[in-house]
CSV table of C-alpha atoms and ligand atoms in Angstrom, one decimal:
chain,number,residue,atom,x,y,z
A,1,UNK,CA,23.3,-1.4,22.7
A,2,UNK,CA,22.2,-4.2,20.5
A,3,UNK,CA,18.8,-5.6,21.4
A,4,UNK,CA,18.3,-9.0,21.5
A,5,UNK,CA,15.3,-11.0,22.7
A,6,UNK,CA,12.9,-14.2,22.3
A,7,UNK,CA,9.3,-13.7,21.7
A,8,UNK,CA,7.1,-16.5,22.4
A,9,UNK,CA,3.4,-16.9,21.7
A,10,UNK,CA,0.7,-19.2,20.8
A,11,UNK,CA,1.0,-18.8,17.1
A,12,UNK,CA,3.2,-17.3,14.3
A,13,UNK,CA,2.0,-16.8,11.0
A,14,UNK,CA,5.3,-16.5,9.0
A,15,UNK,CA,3.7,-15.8,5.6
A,16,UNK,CA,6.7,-17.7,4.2
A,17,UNK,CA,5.1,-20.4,2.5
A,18,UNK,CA,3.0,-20.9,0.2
A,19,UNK,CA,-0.5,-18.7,-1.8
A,20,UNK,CA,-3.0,-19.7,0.3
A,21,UNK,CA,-0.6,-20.7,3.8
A,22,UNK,CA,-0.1,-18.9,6.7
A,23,UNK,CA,3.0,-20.6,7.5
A,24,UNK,CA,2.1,-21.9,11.1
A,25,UNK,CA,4.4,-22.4,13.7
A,26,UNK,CA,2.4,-23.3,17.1
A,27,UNK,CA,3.8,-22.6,20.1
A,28,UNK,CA,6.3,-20.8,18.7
A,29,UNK,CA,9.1,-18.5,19.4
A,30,UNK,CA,11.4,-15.8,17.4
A,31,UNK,CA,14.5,-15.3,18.0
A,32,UNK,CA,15.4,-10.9,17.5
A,33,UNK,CA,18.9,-9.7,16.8
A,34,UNK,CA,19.6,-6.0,16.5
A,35,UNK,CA,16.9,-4.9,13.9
A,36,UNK,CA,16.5,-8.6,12.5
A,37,UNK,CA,15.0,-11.7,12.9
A,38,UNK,CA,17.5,-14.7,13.4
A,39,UNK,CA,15.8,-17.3,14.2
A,40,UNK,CA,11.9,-18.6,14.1
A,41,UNK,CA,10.7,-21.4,15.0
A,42,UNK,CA,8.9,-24.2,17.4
A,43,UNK,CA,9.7,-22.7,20.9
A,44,UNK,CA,10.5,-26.2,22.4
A,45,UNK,CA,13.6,-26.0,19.6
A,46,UNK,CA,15.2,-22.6,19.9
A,47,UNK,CA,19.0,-23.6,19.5
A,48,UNK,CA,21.0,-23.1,22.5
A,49,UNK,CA,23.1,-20.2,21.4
A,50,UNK,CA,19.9,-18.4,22.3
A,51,UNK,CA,18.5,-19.5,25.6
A,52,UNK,CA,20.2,-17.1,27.5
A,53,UNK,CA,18.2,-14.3,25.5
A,54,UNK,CA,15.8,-12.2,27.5
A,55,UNK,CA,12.0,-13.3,26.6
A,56,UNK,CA,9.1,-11.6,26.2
A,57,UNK,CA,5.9,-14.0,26.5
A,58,UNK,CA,3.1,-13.4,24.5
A,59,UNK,CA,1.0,-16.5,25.4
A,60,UNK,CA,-2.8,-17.1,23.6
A,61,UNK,CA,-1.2,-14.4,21.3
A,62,UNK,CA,-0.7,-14.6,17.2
A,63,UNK,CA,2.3,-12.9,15.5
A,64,UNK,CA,2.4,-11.8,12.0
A,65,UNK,CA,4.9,-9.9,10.3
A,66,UNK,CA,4.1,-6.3,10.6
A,67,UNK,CA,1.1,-4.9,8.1
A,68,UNK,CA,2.5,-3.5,5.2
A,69,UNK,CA,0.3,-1.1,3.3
A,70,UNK,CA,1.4,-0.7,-0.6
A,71,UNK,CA,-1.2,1.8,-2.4
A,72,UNK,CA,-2.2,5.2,-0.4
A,73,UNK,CA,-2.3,8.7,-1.0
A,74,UNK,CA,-2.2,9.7,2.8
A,75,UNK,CA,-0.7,13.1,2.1
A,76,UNK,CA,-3.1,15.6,0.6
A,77,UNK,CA,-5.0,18.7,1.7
A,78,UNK,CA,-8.5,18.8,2.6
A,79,UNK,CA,-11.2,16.8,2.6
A,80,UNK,CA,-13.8,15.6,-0.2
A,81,UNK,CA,-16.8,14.8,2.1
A,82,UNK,CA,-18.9,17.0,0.5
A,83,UNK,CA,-18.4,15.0,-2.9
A,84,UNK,CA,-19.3,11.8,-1.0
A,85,UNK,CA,-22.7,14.0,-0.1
A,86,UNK,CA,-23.2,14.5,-4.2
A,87,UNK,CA,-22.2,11.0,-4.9
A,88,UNK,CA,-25.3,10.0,-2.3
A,89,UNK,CA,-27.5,12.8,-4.4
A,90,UNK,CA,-26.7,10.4,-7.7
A,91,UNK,CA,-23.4,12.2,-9.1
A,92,UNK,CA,-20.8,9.2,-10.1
A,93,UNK,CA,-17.4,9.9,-9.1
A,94,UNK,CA,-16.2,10.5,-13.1
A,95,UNK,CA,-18.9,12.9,-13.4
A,96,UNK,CA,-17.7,15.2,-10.6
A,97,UNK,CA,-14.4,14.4,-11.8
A,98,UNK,CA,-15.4,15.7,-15.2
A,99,UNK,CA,-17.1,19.1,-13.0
A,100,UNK,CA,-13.8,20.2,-11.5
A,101,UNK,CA,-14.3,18.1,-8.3
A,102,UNK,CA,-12.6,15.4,-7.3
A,103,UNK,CA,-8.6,14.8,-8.1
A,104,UNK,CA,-8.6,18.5,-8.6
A,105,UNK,CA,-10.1,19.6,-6.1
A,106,UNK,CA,-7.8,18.2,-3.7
A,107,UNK,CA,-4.9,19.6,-5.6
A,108,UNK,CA,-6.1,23.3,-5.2
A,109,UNK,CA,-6.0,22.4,-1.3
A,110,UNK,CA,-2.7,20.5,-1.2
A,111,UNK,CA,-1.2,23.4,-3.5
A,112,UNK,CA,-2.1,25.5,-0.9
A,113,UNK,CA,-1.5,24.0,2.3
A,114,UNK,CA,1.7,24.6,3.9
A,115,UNK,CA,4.2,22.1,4.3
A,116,UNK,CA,4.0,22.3,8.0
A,117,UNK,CA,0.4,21.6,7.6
A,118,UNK,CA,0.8,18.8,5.4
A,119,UNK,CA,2.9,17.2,7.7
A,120,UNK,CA,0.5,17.5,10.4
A,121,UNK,CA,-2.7,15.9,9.1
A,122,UNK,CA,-0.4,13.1,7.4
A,123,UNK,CA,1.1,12.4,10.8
A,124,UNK,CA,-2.3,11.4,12.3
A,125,UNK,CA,-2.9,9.5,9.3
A,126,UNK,CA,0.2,7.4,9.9
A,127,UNK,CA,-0.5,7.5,13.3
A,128,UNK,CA,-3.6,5.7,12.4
A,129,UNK,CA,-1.8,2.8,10.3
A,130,UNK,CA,0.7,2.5,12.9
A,131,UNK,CA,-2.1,1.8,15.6
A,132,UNK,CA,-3.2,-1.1,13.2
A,133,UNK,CA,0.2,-2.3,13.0
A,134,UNK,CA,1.7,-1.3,9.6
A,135,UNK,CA,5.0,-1.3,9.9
A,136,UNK,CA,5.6,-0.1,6.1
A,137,UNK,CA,3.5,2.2,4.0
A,138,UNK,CA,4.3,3.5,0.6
A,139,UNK,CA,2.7,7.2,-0.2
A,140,UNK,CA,2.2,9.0,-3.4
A,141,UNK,CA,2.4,12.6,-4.8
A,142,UNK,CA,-0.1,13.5,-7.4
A,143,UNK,CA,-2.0,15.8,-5.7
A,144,UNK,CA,0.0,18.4,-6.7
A,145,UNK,CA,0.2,18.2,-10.7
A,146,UNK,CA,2.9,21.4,-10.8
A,147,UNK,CA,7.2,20.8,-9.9
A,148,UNK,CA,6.8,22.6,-5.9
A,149,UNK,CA,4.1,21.3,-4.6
A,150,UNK,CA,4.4,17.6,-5.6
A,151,UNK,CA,7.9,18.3,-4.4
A,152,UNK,CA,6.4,19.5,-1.1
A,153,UNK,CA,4.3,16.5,-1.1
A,154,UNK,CA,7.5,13.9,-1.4
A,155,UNK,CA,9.6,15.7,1.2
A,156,UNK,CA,6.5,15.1,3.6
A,157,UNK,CA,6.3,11.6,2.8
A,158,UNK,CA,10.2,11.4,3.3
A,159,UNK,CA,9.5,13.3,7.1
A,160,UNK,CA,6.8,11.1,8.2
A,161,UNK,CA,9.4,8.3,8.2
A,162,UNK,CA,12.1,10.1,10.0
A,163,UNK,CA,9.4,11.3,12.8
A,164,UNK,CA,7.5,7.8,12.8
A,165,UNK,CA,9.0,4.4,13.9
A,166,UNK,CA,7.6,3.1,10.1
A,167,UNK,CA,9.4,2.7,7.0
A,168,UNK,CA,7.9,5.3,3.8
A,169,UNK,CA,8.4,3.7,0.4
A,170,UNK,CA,7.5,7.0,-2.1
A,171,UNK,CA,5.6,6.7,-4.9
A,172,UNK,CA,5.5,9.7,-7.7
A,173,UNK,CA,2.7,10.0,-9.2
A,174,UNK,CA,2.7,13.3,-11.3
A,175,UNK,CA,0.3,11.6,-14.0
A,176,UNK,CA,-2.2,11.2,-11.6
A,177,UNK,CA,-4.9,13.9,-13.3
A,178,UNK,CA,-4.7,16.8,-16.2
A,179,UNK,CA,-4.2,20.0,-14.3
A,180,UNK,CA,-7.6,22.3,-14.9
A,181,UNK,CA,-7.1,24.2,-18.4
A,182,UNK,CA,-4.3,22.2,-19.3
A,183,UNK,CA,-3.8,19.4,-22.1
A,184,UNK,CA,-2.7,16.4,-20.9
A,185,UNK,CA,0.5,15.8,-23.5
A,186,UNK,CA,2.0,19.1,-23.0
A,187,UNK,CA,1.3,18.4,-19.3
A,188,UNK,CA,3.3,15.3,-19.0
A,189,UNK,CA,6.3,16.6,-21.6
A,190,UNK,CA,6.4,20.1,-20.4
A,191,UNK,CA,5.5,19.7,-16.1
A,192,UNK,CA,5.3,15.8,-15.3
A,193,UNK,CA,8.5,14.7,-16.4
A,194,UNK,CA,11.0,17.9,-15.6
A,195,UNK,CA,9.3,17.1,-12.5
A,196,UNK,CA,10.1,13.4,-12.1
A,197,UNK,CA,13.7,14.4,-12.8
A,198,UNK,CA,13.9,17.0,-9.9
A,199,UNK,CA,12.1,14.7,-7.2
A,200,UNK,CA,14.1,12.0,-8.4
A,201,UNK,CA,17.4,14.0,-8.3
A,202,UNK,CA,16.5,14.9,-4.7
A,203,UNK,CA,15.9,11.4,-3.9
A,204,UNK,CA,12.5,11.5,-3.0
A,205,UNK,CA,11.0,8.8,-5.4
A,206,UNK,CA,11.5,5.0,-4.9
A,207,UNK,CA,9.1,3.7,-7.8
A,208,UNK,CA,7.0,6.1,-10.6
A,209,UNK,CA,3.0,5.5,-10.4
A,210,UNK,CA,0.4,7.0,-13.0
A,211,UNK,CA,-3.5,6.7,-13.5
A,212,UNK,CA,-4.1,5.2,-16.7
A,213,UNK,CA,-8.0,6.1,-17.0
A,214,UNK,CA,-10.1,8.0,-19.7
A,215,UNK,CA,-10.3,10.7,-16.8
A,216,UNK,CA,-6.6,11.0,-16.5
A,217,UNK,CA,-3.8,9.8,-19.2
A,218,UNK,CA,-3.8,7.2,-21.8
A,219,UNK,CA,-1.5,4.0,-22.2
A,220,UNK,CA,0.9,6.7,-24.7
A,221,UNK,CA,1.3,9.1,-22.2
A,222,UNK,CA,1.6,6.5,-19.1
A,223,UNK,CA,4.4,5.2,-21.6
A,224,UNK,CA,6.4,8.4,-21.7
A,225,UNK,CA,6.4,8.4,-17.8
A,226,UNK,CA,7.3,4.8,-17.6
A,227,UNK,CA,10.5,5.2,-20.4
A,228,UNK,CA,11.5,8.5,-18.3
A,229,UNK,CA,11.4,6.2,-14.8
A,230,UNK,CA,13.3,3.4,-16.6
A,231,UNK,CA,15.8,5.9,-18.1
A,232,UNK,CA,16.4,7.0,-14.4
A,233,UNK,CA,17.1,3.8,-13.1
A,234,UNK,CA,13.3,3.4,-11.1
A,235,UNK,CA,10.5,0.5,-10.6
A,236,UNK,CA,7.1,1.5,-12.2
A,237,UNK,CA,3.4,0.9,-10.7
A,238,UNK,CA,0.2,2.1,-12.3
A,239,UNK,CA,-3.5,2.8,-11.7
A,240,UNK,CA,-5.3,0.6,-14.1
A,241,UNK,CA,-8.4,-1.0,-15.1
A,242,UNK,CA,-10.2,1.2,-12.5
A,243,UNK,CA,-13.4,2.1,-14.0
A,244,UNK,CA,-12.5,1.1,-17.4
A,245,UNK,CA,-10.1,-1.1,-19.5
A,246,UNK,CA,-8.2,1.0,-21.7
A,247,UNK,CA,-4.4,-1.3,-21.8
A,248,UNK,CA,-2.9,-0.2,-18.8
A,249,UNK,CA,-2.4,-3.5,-17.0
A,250,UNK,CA,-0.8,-4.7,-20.1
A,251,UNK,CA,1.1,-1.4,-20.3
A,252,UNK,CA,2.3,-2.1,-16.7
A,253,UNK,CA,3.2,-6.0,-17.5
A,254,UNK,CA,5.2,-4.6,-20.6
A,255,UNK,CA,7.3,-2.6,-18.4
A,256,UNK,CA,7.4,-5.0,-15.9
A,257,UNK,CA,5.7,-3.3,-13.3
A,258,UNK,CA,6.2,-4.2,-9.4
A,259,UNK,CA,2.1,-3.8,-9.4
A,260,UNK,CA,-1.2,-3.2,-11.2
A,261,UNK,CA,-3.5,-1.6,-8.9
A,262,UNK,CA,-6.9,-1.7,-9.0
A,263,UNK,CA,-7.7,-3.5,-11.7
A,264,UNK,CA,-11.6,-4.6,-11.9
A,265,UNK,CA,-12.0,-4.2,-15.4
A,266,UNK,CA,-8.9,-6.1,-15.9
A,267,UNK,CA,-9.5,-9.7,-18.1
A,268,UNK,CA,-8.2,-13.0,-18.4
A,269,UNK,CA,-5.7,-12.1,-20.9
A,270,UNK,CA,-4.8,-9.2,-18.7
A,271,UNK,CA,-3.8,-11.5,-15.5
A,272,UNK,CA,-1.4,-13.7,-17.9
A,273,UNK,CA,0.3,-10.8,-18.9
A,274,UNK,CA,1.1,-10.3,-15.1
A,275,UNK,CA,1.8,-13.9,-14.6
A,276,UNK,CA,4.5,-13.6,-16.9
A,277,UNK,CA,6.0,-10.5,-16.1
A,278,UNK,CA,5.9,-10.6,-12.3
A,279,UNK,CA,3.7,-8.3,-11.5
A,280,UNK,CA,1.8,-8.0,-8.2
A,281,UNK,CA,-2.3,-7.4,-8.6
A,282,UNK,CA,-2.9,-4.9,-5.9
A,283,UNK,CA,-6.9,-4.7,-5.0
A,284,UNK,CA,-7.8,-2.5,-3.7
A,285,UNK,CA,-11.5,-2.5,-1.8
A,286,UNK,CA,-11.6,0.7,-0.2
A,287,UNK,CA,-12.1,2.4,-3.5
A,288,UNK,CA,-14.3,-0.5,-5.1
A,289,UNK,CA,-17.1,0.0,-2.1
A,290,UNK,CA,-16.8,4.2,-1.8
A,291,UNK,CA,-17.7,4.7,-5.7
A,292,UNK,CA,-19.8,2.0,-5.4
A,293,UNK,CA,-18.5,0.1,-8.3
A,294,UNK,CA,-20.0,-3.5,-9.0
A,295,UNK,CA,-17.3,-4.7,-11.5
A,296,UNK,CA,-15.5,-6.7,-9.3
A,297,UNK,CA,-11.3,-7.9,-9.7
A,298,UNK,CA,-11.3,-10.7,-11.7
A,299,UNK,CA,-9.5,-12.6,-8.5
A,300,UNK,CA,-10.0,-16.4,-10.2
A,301,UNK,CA,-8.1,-15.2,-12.9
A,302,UNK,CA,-5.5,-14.1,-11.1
A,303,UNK,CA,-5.0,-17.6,-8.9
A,304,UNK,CA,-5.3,-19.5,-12.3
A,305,UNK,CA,-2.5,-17.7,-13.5
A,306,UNK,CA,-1.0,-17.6,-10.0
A,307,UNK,CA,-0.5,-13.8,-9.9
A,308,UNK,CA,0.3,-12.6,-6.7
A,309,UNK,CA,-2.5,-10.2,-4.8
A,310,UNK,CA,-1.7,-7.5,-2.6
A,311,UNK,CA,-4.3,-5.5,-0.4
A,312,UNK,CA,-3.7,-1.7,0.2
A,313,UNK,CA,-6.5,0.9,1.4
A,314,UNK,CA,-5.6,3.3,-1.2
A,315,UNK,CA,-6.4,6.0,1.4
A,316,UNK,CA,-7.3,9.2,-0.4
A,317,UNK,CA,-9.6,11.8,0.5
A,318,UNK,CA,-12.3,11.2,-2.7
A,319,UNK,CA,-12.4,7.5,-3.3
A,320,UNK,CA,-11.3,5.5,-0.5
A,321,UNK,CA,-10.9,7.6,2.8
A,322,UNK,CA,-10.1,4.7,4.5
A,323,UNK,CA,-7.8,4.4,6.9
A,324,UNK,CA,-7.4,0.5,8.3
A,325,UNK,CA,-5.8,-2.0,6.7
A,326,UNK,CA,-7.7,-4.4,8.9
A,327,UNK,CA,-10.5,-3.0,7.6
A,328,UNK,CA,-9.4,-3.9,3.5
A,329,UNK,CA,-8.2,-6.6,4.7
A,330,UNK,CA,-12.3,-7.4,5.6
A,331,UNK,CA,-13.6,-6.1,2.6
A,332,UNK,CA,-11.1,-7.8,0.3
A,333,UNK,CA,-12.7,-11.2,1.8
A,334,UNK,CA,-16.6,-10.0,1.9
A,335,UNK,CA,-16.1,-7.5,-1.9
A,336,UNK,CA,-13.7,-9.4,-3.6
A,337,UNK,CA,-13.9,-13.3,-1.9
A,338,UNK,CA,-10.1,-13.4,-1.2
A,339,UNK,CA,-9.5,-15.9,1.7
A,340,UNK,CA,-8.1,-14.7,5.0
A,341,UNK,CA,-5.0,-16.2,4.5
A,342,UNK,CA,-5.0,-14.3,0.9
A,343,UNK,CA,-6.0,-11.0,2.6
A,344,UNK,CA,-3.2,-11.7,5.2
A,345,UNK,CA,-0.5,-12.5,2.4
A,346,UNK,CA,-1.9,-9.2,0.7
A,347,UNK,CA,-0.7,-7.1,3.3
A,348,UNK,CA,2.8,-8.8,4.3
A,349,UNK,CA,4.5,-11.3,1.6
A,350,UNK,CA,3.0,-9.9,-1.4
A,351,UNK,CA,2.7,-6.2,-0.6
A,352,UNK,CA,6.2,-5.9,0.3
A,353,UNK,CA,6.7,-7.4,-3.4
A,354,UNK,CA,4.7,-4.4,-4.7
A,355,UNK,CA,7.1,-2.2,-3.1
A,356,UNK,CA,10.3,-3.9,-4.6
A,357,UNK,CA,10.9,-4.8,-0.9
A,358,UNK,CA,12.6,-8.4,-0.4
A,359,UNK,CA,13.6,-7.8,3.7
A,360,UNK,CA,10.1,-7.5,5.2
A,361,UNK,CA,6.2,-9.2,4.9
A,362,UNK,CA,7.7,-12.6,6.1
A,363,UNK,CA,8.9,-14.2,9.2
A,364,UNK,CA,12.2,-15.8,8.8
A,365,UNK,CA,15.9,-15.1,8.9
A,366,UNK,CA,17.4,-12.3,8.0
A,367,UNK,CA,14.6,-10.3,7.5
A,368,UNK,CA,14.0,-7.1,9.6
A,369,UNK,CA,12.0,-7.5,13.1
A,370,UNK,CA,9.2,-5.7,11.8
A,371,UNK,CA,6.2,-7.6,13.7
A,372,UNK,CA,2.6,-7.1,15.0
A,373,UNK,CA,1.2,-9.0,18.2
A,374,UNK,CA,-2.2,-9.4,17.7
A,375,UNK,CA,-4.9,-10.4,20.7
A,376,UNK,CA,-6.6,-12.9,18.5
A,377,UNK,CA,-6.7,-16.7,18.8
A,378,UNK,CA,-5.6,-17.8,15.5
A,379,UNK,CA,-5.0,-15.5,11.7
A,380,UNK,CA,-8.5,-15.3,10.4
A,381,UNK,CA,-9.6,-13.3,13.1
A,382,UNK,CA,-7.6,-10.3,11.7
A,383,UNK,CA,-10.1,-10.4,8.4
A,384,UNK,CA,-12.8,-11.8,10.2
A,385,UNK,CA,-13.6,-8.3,12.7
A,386,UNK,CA,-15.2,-5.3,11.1
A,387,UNK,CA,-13.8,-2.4,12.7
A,388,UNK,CA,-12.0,-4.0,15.6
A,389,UNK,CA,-8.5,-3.5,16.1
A,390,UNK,CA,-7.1,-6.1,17.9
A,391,UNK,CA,-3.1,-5.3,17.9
A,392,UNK,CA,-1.6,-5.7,21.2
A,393,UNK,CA,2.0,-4.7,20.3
A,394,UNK,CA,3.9,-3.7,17.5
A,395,UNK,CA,8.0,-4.4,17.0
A,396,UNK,CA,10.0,-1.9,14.0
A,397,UNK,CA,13.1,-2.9,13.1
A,398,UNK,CA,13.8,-5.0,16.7
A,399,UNK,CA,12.3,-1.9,19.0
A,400,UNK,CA,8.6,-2.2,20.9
L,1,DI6,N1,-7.4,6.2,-8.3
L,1,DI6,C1,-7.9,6.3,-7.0
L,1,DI6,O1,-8.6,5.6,-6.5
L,1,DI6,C2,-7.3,7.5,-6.5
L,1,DI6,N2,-6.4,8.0,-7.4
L,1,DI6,C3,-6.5,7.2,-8.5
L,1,DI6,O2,-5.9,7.4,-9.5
L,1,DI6,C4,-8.4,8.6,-6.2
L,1,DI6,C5,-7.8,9.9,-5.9
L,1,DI6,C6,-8.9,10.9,-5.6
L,1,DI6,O3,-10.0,10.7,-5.9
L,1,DI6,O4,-8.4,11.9,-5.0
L,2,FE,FE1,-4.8,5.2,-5.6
């Protein structure tokens, strides 16, 4: 039977206005139709077509749409806590990258994990997001740098959405890191792309992701990925300007990427090529604070140019096990001096845009009743709390 309701409470933030708006509507109620939103607005004003809907009070409550988090890598094997113990001794992250650790060292464990096993440690993972009121979370391969196991990878991504009341976007990211032994062109000719074709002819890739980095590929390789994903029909995102600037945000602009990510060492220049091309900066804090990086996003440049940010906790087991998007949002504001209502928009309105999604991160019509209830007295709160988890209730797609 079709569900259909009224939720009332204190405050909505609809995200549907502006950059730096939360889109306000005080005492305020929404109006839920089957797995959409039909109606939001001033509760004194809901049209009477409604009024006989059942209502569900949530007074000195805030809504937001439900979290959306656009950047992780939340299905891997093992962990890399005994790297964070060498980075503490005075290893950086690129030189245990360059030592065998790191990326690969997570692929040896994925590779070798079961699929059953994957599925289980990603499932508390999700479980985690979920608890913090994501209601969307994209999730990348590239831990697996050989056709099965990033394969494996995707078709767990694919399951945690079918045994999960959330919505998995896939990311592929075969060119995440150059297998041990092997070069990296005859790597992304000979394994990444015949890959990319077989994940995609299964239907397991919504966009195609690489790490554009003097540890991983370079802006020609990234290129061959990108040209392979357009020639198939699919959205690219990249990895770029992490520890370095070597062209890949301009690469991703050129192709006109749904999102940059990362991107501290990106310039100026860099953010008006985004500008123009659409792209969504995604920052991405978690990482920024765990290698203990000091270049920070150049965020002013981005508002200048009016490129939209997006917020993601990149959660991965080597540099950025974190796993709150509250907790980004946080460190976005304190690392990075977005505002709350930029953090907030990061991780509904202009996450959703990373993703190529244009039915969820707002609060209006026609978009799905995806929503978080959240025991705070007004939106900044949600930045504000360091560790606190303050959701109340979470709605996917109409359900509680
Ligand atoms: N950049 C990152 O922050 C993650 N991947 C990437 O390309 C790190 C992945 C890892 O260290 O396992
Ligand atoms: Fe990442």
């Amino acid at each position: 039977m079709t569900q259909r309701y009224i939720v009332t409470a204190a405050t909505v933030a609809t995200m549907a206005a502006g950059a730096d708006d939360y889109g306000l509507v005080d005492n305020a109620a929404i109006v839920v139709d089957g797995d959409r939103i039909s109606w939001v607005g001033p509760a004194a004003d809901v049209p009477p077509c409604y009024t006989g809907f059942e209502r569900h009070e949530y007074s000195g409550r805030v809504i937001t749409p439900a979290l959306i988090d656009c950047h992780t890598h939340i299905v891997h094997g093992g962990t890399r806590a005994r790297e964070f113990e060498m980075r503490l001794n005075g290893a950086s992250y690129e030189e245990i990258a360059r030592a065998g650790g790191g990326i690969v060292s997570t692929v040896s464990a994925t590779r070798g994990a079961s699929e059953e096993d994957l599925l289980a440690s990603a499932l508390h993972r999700v479980d985690a997001l979920i608890s913090h009121g994501v209601g969307t979370v994209e999730i990348k391969s590239g831990y697996g740098l050989e056709l099965e196991t990033e394969l494996k990878m995707l078709r767990v991504a694919r399951a945690l959405g079918k045994q999960r009341p959330i919505h998995v976007m896939t990311s592929f990211l075969g060119a995440h890191a150059v297998p041990a032994g092997a070069d990296a062109n005859s790597y992304i000719d000979d394994v990444c792309l015949p890959t990319l074709e077989a994940a995609h002819a299964e239907g397991l890739v919504d966009a195609v992701d690489g790490f554009c980095e003097g540890i991983a590929f370079d802006t020609s390789q990234i290129a061959r990925v990108f040209d392979k994903a357009q020639a198939l029909g699919l959205p690219v995102k990249l990895h770029a300007e992490q520890l370095s600037n070597i062209g890949g945000t301009a690469l991703a602009a050129k192709y006109g990427a749904l999102s940059a990510d990362h991107v501290e060492y990106a310039t100026p220049a860099d953010a008006a090529a985004l500008a123009t091309a659409g792209t969504v900066a995604v920052l991405l804090p978690g990482a920024f604070y765990t290698i203990h990086e000091t270049q920070a996003p150049p965020v002013q440049a981005f508002r200048d140019y009016v490129v939209p940010m997006a917020v993601g906790t990149d959660w991965n087991p080597g540099s950025s096990p974190l796993g709150s998007l509250l907790l980004a949002m946080n460190m976005a504001c304190t690392l990075f001096r977005l505002t709350p209502s930029e953090a907030l928009a990061g991780t509904t309105r202009n996450a959703a845009r990373a993703l190529g999604l244009r039915d969820c991160g707002i609060i209006a019509p026609g978009m799905r009743a995806d929503l978080a209830i959240w025991d705070v007295s007004e939106p900044a709160e949600l930045s504000y709390g360091i560790g606190i988890n303050p959701l109340h209730a979470r709605i996917f797609g109409g359900a509680f």
